[in-house]
Amino acid sequence: MDAASQHRIGYMRDKLRAFVTATLNRDFLSGIIILLVVVFLWTASNFLTQDIYDGGYEKPFLVTYLSTSSFVLYLFPYCAHRWWKVGHNPEQNHLRQGPELQPLTTSTDADELIDEEHATPVIARGSSSRAVLPPLTTKETANLAMAFCVLWFIANWSLNASLVYTTAASAMILSSTSGFFTLGIGRILRVEALTRTKILAVVLSFSGVVLVYISDSRQKQPTASTTANGSYHPVLGDFLGLTSALFYAFYVILLKIRIGSESRIDMRLFFGFVGLFNILFAWPVALLLHLIGIETLEWPSTRNAVIALLVNTGITFSSDYLYVIAMLKTTPLVVTVGLSLTIPFAVVGDILLGHTIYTQVILGAMLVMFSFVAVGIDSSSVDY
């Protein structure tokens, strides 16, 4: 065995050892588990959303609006908790009053900052100066939620809209290409380290996506006369799917840059603000779409459609919260490549339902699974 081969074997052995060590870390392992739960929920949500459309209720904006608005419910337990603390600890609450904005501490002697409420160390990962980042204040959380709300709404609306014009499989496949955007944007903003393993993993994931897409496109597609309202336009649907992938990449990078660690932010408050801003600022768009006739405002006409809409809202309410938690516990690239796992999940579902599965689809699903493992190994061992 030559020196180059020995070097490659040693390199992969070190990567595998680092991955095993990282997965023993409770945060990283729990992030992967949470991500798998999210992928399952999103796969179910995509098929459920298309079932709603096939029933004649093609309202992607309203579906997205209702789902996002449900986040305001997170404010109720947060406000109740704050009210209970103020009522039972008035003196402690008075002592904690201070300036709204806290300065960024960059002293190399300060190794950690303790969150007063949770006693959790908050340390900026990978910073050469070991910058210590304070918890986000309520004002900072609200500002971040406002920026996130716009990106999140566009990402989810474009995916829901793509389901109107193309199949659920095609929409999931194209939205799974966000790994490319995340790696590129993350590298530019220095959130992701660019390594050969990550590049290879993203290429493999994209190759798997292409294989599944080719197989899907060769199958008999529904015609305009057989779809609800005759709205099958695959080119437009594919474009919206790619738009969704781009904006997914934007918002996970934004959150990683602004938050860094989940211990810096109260996620209930954050998502509560997202829901509140959605309710306040998105309804004029819904009204405009109604007035110009693009998407009329009306409640589903059947009981099954109402149930499906409420179930889909419930899935979004829980899964998007978990998705952000998974990203903060791992990396933006891990979770965006993880979106590609909707493909093997869908393949397993088709097998269980007795549908015909083509070799290209199985091979594509295997490439996606391999790329997810590879990027997980690399991300766990690189201190970015």
Coordinates of C-alpha atoms in Angstrom, one line a residue:
M1 CA 0.0 0.0 0.0
D2 CA 1.5 3.3 -1.1
A3 CA 1.8 6.4 1.1
A4 CA -1.1 8.2 -0.5
S5 CA -3.5 5.3 0.2
Q6 CA -2.4 5.1 3.8
H7 CA -2.9 8.8 4.1
R8 CA -6.5 8.6 2.8
I9 CA -7.3 5.6 5.0
G10 CA -5.9 7.5 8.0
Y11 CA -7.8 10.6 7.1
M12 CA -11.1 8.7 6.9
R13 CA -10.3 6.9 10.1
D14 CA -9.8 10.2 11.9
K15 CA -13.0 11.6 10.4
L16 CA -15.0 8.5 11.6
R17 CA -13.4 8.7 15.1
A18 CA -14.4 12.4 15.3
F19 CA -17.9 11.6 14.1
V20 CA -18.3 8.9 16.8
T21 CA -17.0 11.3 19.4
A22 CA -19.4 14.0 18.3
T23 CA -22.4 11.7 18.2
L24 CA -21.7 10.8 21.8
N25 CA -22.2 14.5 22.5
R26 CA -25.9 14.7 23.5
D27 CA -26.6 17.9 21.6
F28 CA -25.4 16.7 18.2
L29 CA -27.1 13.3 18.5
S30 CA -30.3 14.8 19.7
G31 CA -30.2 17.2 16.8
I32 CA -29.9 14.3 14.3
I33 CA -32.8 12.5 15.9
I34 CA -35.0 15.6 15.9
L35 CA -34.1 16.2 12.2
L36 CA -35.3 12.7 11.3
V37 CA -38.6 13.4 13.0
V38 CA -38.9 16.6 11.1
V39 CA -38.2 14.9 7.8
F40 CA -41.0 12.4 8.5
L41 CA -43.4 15.1 9.4
W42 CA -42.5 17.2 6.4
T43 CA -43.0 14.3 4.0
A44 CA -46.4 13.6 5.5
S45 CA -47.3 17.3 5.3
N46 CA -46.3 17.6 1.6
F47 CA -48.6 14.7 0.6
L48 CA -51.3 16.0 2.8
T49 CA -51.1 19.4 1.3
Q50 CA -51.4 18.0 -2.2
D51 CA -54.4 16.0 -1.2
I52 CA -56.0 19.2 -0.1
Y53 CA -55.3 20.7 -3.5
D54 CA -56.6 17.6 -5.3
G55 CA -59.8 18.0 -3.4
G56 CA -60.3 21.4 -5.1
Y57 CA -59.0 23.7 -2.4
E58 CA -56.0 25.2 -4.2
K59 CA -55.1 28.0 -1.7
P60 CA -51.3 27.9 -1.2
F61 CA -51.1 31.4 0.3
L62 CA -53.9 30.7 2.8
V63 CA -52.5 27.3 3.7
T64 CA -49.2 29.0 4.5
Y65 CA -50.8 31.9 6.3
L66 CA -52.8 29.6 8.6
S67 CA -49.8 27.4 9.3
T68 CA -47.5 30.3 10.2
S69 CA -50.2 32.1 12.2
S70 CA -50.5 29.1 14.5
F71 CA -47.0 30.0 15.8
V72 CA -48.6 32.8 17.8
L73 CA -49.8 30.1 20.2
Y74 CA -46.2 29.8 21.5
L75 CA -46.7 33.2 23.1
F76 CA -49.3 32.0 25.5
P77 CA -47.1 29.6 27.6
Y78 CA -44.3 32.1 27.4
C79 CA -46.4 35.0 28.7
A80 CA -47.9 32.7 31.4
H81 CA -44.5 31.7 32.5
R82 CA -43.3 35.3 32.7
W83 CA -46.5 36.4 34.6
W84 CA -45.9 33.6 37.1
K85 CA -42.3 34.6 37.6
V86 CA -43.2 38.3 38.1
G87 CA -46.0 37.4 40.5
H88 CA -44.0 35.0 42.6
N89 CA -40.5 36.7 42.5
P90 CA -41.1 40.5 42.3
E91 CA -37.8 41.3 44.1
Q92 CA -35.7 39.0 41.9
N93 CA -37.3 40.4 38.8
H94 CA -36.5 44.0 40.0
L95 CA -32.9 43.1 40.6
R96 CA -32.6 41.7 37.0
Q97 CA -33.8 44.9 35.4
G98 CA -31.0 46.4 33.3
P99 CA -30.1 47.8 29.9
E100 CA -32.0 46.2 27.0
L101 CA -29.0 45.7 24.8
Q102 CA -25.9 43.9 26.2
P103 CA -22.5 44.5 24.6
L104 CA -20.6 41.7 22.9
T105 CA -17.9 40.4 25.2
T106 CA -14.7 39.5 23.3
S107 CA -12.2 39.0 26.1
T108 CA -10.1 35.9 25.7
D109 CA -10.1 35.5 29.5
A110 CA -13.9 35.0 29.6
D111 CA -14.4 31.4 28.6
E112 CA -18.2 31.3 29.1
L113 CA -21.2 33.4 29.9
I114 CA -23.9 31.8 32.1
D115 CA -27.6 32.3 31.2
E116 CA -29.1 33.5 34.5
E117 CA -32.3 31.6 34.0
H118 CA -31.0 28.3 32.7
A119 CA -27.4 28.3 33.9
T120 CA -26.2 27.3 30.5
P121 CA -22.8 28.2 29.1
V122 CA -23.0 30.3 25.9
I123 CA -19.9 30.1 23.8
A124 CA -19.4 31.2 20.2
R125 CA -18.1 28.1 18.3
G126 CA -15.0 28.3 16.3
S127 CA -14.2 32.0 17.0
S128 CA -10.5 32.7 17.2
S129 CA -11.1 35.3 19.9
R130 CA -13.6 33.0 21.7
A131 CA -16.2 35.8 21.6
V132 CA -18.8 35.3 24.3
L133 CA -22.3 36.0 23.0
P134 CA -25.0 37.2 25.5
P135 CA -28.5 35.8 25.3
L136 CA -30.8 37.7 22.9
T137 CA -33.0 40.3 24.5
T138 CA -36.7 40.5 23.8
K139 CA -36.2 43.3 21.3
E140 CA -33.4 41.4 19.5
T141 CA -35.6 38.3 19.4
A142 CA -38.4 40.3 17.9
N143 CA -36.2 41.9 15.2
L144 CA -34.8 38.5 14.3
A145 CA -38.3 37.0 14.1
M146 CA -39.4 39.7 11.7
A147 CA -36.5 39.0 9.3
F148 CA -37.0 35.3 9.7
C149 CA -40.8 35.6 9.1
V150 CA -40.3 37.0 5.6
L151 CA -37.8 34.3 4.5
W152 CA -39.7 31.5 6.1
F153 CA -43.0 32.5 4.6
I154 CA -41.5 32.8 1.1
A155 CA -39.8 29.4 1.4
N156 CA -43.0 27.6 2.6
W157 CA -45.4 29.5 0.3
S158 CA -43.3 28.6 -2.8
L159 CA -43.2 25.0 -1.8
N160 CA -47.0 24.9 -1.1
A161 CA -47.5 26.7 -4.4
S162 CA -45.3 24.3 -6.3
L163 CA -47.6 21.5 -5.1
V164 CA -50.4 23.1 -7.1
Y165 CA -48.6 22.9 -10.4
T166 CA -46.6 19.7 -10.1
T167 CA -46.5 16.4 -8.2
A168 CA -45.6 16.1 -4.5
A169 CA -42.6 14.0 -5.5
S170 CA -41.2 16.6 -7.8
A171 CA -41.8 19.4 -5.3
M172 CA -40.0 17.5 -2.6
I173 CA -37.1 16.5 -4.9
L174 CA -36.4 20.1 -6.0
S175 CA -36.8 21.6 -2.6
S176 CA -34.2 19.1 -1.4
T177 CA -31.5 20.8 -3.5
S178 CA -31.1 23.5 -0.8
G179 CA -27.8 21.8 0.2
F180 CA -26.1 23.5 -2.8
F181 CA -27.3 26.9 -1.8
T182 CA -26.5 26.4 1.9
L183 CA -22.9 25.3 1.2
G184 CA -22.3 28.3 -1.2
I185 CA -23.9 31.0 1.0
G186 CA -22.5 29.5 4.1
R187 CA -19.0 29.6 2.7
I188 CA -19.4 33.2 1.6
L189 CA -20.6 34.2 5.1
R190 CA -18.1 31.9 6.8
V191 CA -20.7 29.8 8.5
E192 CA -19.7 26.6 6.7
A193 CA -16.2 25.4 6.2
L194 CA -15.6 24.3 2.6
T195 CA -14.1 20.8 2.6
R196 CA -13.7 18.1 -0.1
T197 CA -16.0 15.8 1.9
K198 CA -18.8 18.4 2.0
I199 CA -18.5 19.2 -1.7
L200 CA -18.6 15.5 -2.5
A201 CA -21.6 14.9 -0.2
V202 CA -23.5 17.8 -1.8
V203 CA -22.7 16.6 -5.3
L204 CA -23.8 13.1 -4.4
S205 CA -27.0 14.4 -2.8
F206 CA -27.7 16.4 -6.0
S207 CA -27.0 13.4 -8.1
G208 CA -29.5 11.4 -6.1
V209 CA -32.0 14.1 -6.5
V210 CA -31.5 14.2 -10.3
L211 CA -31.9 10.4 -10.6
V212 CA -35.2 10.5 -8.7
Y213 CA -36.3 13.5 -10.7
I214 CA -35.5 11.8 -14.0
S215 CA -37.4 8.7 -13.0
D216 CA -40.4 10.8 -11.8
S217 CA -40.5 12.9 -15.0
R218 CA -40.6 9.7 -17.2
Q219 CA -43.6 8.4 -15.4
K220 CA -47.1 9.2 -16.7
Q221 CA -47.9 12.7 -15.4
P222 CA -51.4 14.0 -14.8
T223 CA -53.0 16.0 -17.5
A224 CA -54.6 19.4 -17.1
S225 CA -58.0 17.8 -17.4
T226 CA -57.4 15.3 -14.6
T227 CA -56.0 17.7 -12.0
A228 CA -58.0 20.0 -9.8
N229 CA -58.9 23.1 -11.9
G230 CA -56.6 22.0 -14.6
S231 CA -53.5 23.6 -13.0
Y232 CA -50.7 21.2 -13.9
H233 CA -47.7 23.3 -15.1
P234 CA -44.5 21.4 -14.3
V235 CA -42.1 24.2 -15.3
L236 CA -43.7 26.7 -13.0
G237 CA -43.9 24.1 -10.3
D238 CA -40.2 23.2 -10.6
F239 CA -39.2 26.9 -10.5
L240 CA -41.2 27.4 -7.3
G241 CA -39.6 24.2 -5.8
L242 CA -36.1 25.7 -6.5
T243 CA -37.2 29.0 -5.0
S244 CA -38.2 27.2 -1.9
A245 CA -34.8 25.5 -1.7
L246 CA -33.0 28.9 -2.0
F247 CA -35.0 30.6 0.7
Y248 CA -34.7 27.6 3.1
A249 CA -30.9 28.0 2.7
F250 CA -31.2 31.8 3.4
Y251 CA -33.2 31.4 6.6
V252 CA -31.1 28.6 8.2
I253 CA -27.9 30.6 7.5
L254 CA -29.5 33.7 9.0
L255 CA -30.5 31.9 12.2
K256 CA -27.0 30.3 12.6
I257 CA -25.3 33.6 12.2
R258 CA -27.6 35.6 14.5
I259 CA -28.2 32.9 17.2
G260 CA -25.3 30.4 17.0
S261 CA -26.5 28.3 20.0
E262 CA -30.0 27.5 21.1
S263 CA -29.1 28.5 24.7
R264 CA -29.0 32.2 23.5
I265 CA -32.7 32.4 22.6
D266 CA -36.1 31.5 24.0
M267 CA -37.6 29.6 21.0
R268 CA -41.2 29.9 22.3
L269 CA -40.8 33.7 22.2
F270 CA -39.1 33.6 18.9
F271 CA -41.8 31.5 17.1
G272 CA -44.5 33.4 18.9
F273 CA -43.2 36.6 17.4
V274 CA -43.0 34.9 14.0
G275 CA -46.7 34.0 14.2
L276 CA -47.7 37.5 15.5
F277 CA -45.9 39.3 12.7
N278 CA -47.4 36.9 10.1
I279 CA -50.9 37.7 11.3
L280 CA -50.2 41.5 11.3
F281 CA -48.4 41.9 8.0
A282 CA -49.4 39.0 5.7
W283 CA -53.2 39.5 5.6
P284 CA -53.1 42.6 3.3
V285 CA -51.4 40.3 0.7
A286 CA -54.1 37.7 1.1
L287 CA -56.7 40.5 0.6
L288 CA -54.9 41.7 -2.5
L289 CA -54.8 38.2 -4.0
H290 CA -58.5 37.9 -3.3
L291 CA -59.4 41.3 -4.9
I292 CA -57.5 40.6 -8.1
G293 CA -58.8 37.1 -8.3
I294 CA -55.6 35.0 -8.0
E295 CA -56.7 33.3 -4.8
T296 CA -60.1 33.9 -3.3
L297 CA -60.6 33.9 0.5
E298 CA -62.9 31.0 1.4
W299 CA -63.1 28.2 3.9
P300 CA -62.9 24.6 2.6
S301 CA -66.3 23.3 1.5
T302 CA -65.9 19.7 2.8
R303 CA -65.3 18.3 6.3
N304 CA -62.3 16.2 5.1
A305 CA -60.6 19.2 3.7
V306 CA -61.1 21.1 7.0
I307 CA -59.6 18.2 9.0
A308 CA -56.7 17.9 6.6
L309 CA -56.0 21.6 6.7
L310 CA -56.0 21.6 10.6
V311 CA -53.8 18.5 10.7
N312 CA -51.4 20.1 8.3
T313 CA -51.3 23.3 10.4
G314 CA -50.6 21.2 13.5
I315 CA -47.7 19.4 11.7
T316 CA -46.2 22.8 10.7
F317 CA -46.7 24.2 14.2
S318 CA -44.5 21.5 15.7
S319 CA -42.1 20.5 12.8
D320 CA -40.7 24.0 12.0
Y321 CA -40.0 24.6 15.7
L322 CA -38.1 21.2 15.8
Y323 CA -36.3 22.0 12.6
V324 CA -34.8 25.2 14.0
I325 CA -33.8 23.3 17.1
A326 CA -32.1 20.6 15.0
M327 CA -30.2 23.3 13.0
L328 CA -28.9 25.0 16.1
K329 CA -27.7 21.6 17.6
T330 CA -25.9 20.7 14.3
T331 CA -25.1 22.9 11.3
P332 CA -27.1 24.6 8.5
L333 CA -25.6 22.2 5.9
V334 CA -26.6 19.1 7.9
V335 CA -30.2 20.1 8.2
T336 CA -30.5 21.3 4.6
V337 CA -28.9 18.1 3.2
G338 CA -31.2 16.4 5.7
L339 CA -34.2 17.7 3.7
S340 CA -33.1 15.3 1.0
L341 CA -34.1 12.5 3.3
T342 CA -37.7 13.2 2.3
I343 CA -36.8 11.2 -0.8
P344 CA -35.9 7.9 0.9
F345 CA -38.8 8.4 3.3
A346 CA -41.1 8.8 0.4
V347 CA -39.6 5.7 -1.3
V348 CA -40.2 3.6 1.9
G349 CA -43.7 4.9 2.0
D350 CA -44.3 3.9 -1.6
I351 CA -42.9 0.4 -0.9
L352 CA -45.2 0.0 2.1
L353 CA -48.2 1.1 -0.1
G354 CA -47.3 -1.4 -2.8
H355 CA -46.3 1.2 -5.5
T356 CA -43.9 0.4 -8.2
I357 CA -40.3 1.5 -7.4
Y358 CA -37.8 2.0 -10.1
T359 CA -34.1 1.2 -9.8
Q360 CA -33.1 4.9 -10.4
V361 CA -35.3 5.9 -7.5
I362 CA -33.6 3.3 -5.2
L363 CA -30.1 4.4 -6.3
G364 CA -31.0 8.0 -5.9
A365 CA -32.3 7.4 -2.4
M366 CA -29.1 5.5 -1.5
L367 CA -26.9 8.4 -2.7
V368 CA -29.0 10.9 -0.6
M369 CA -28.6 8.7 2.5
F370 CA -24.8 8.4 1.9
S371 CA -24.4 12.1 1.4
F372 CA -26.3 12.8 4.6
V373 CA -24.0 10.5 6.6
A374 CA -20.9 12.0 4.9
V375 CA -21.8 15.6 5.6
G376 CA -22.7 14.7 9.2
I377 CA -19.3 13.1 9.7
D378 CA -17.5 16.1 8.2
S379 CA -19.6 18.8 10.0
S380 CA -19.1 17.1 13.3
S381 CA -15.4 17.2 13.1
V382 CA -14.8 20.7 11.6
D383 CA -14.8 23.6 14.0
Y384 CA -16.2 26.4 11.8

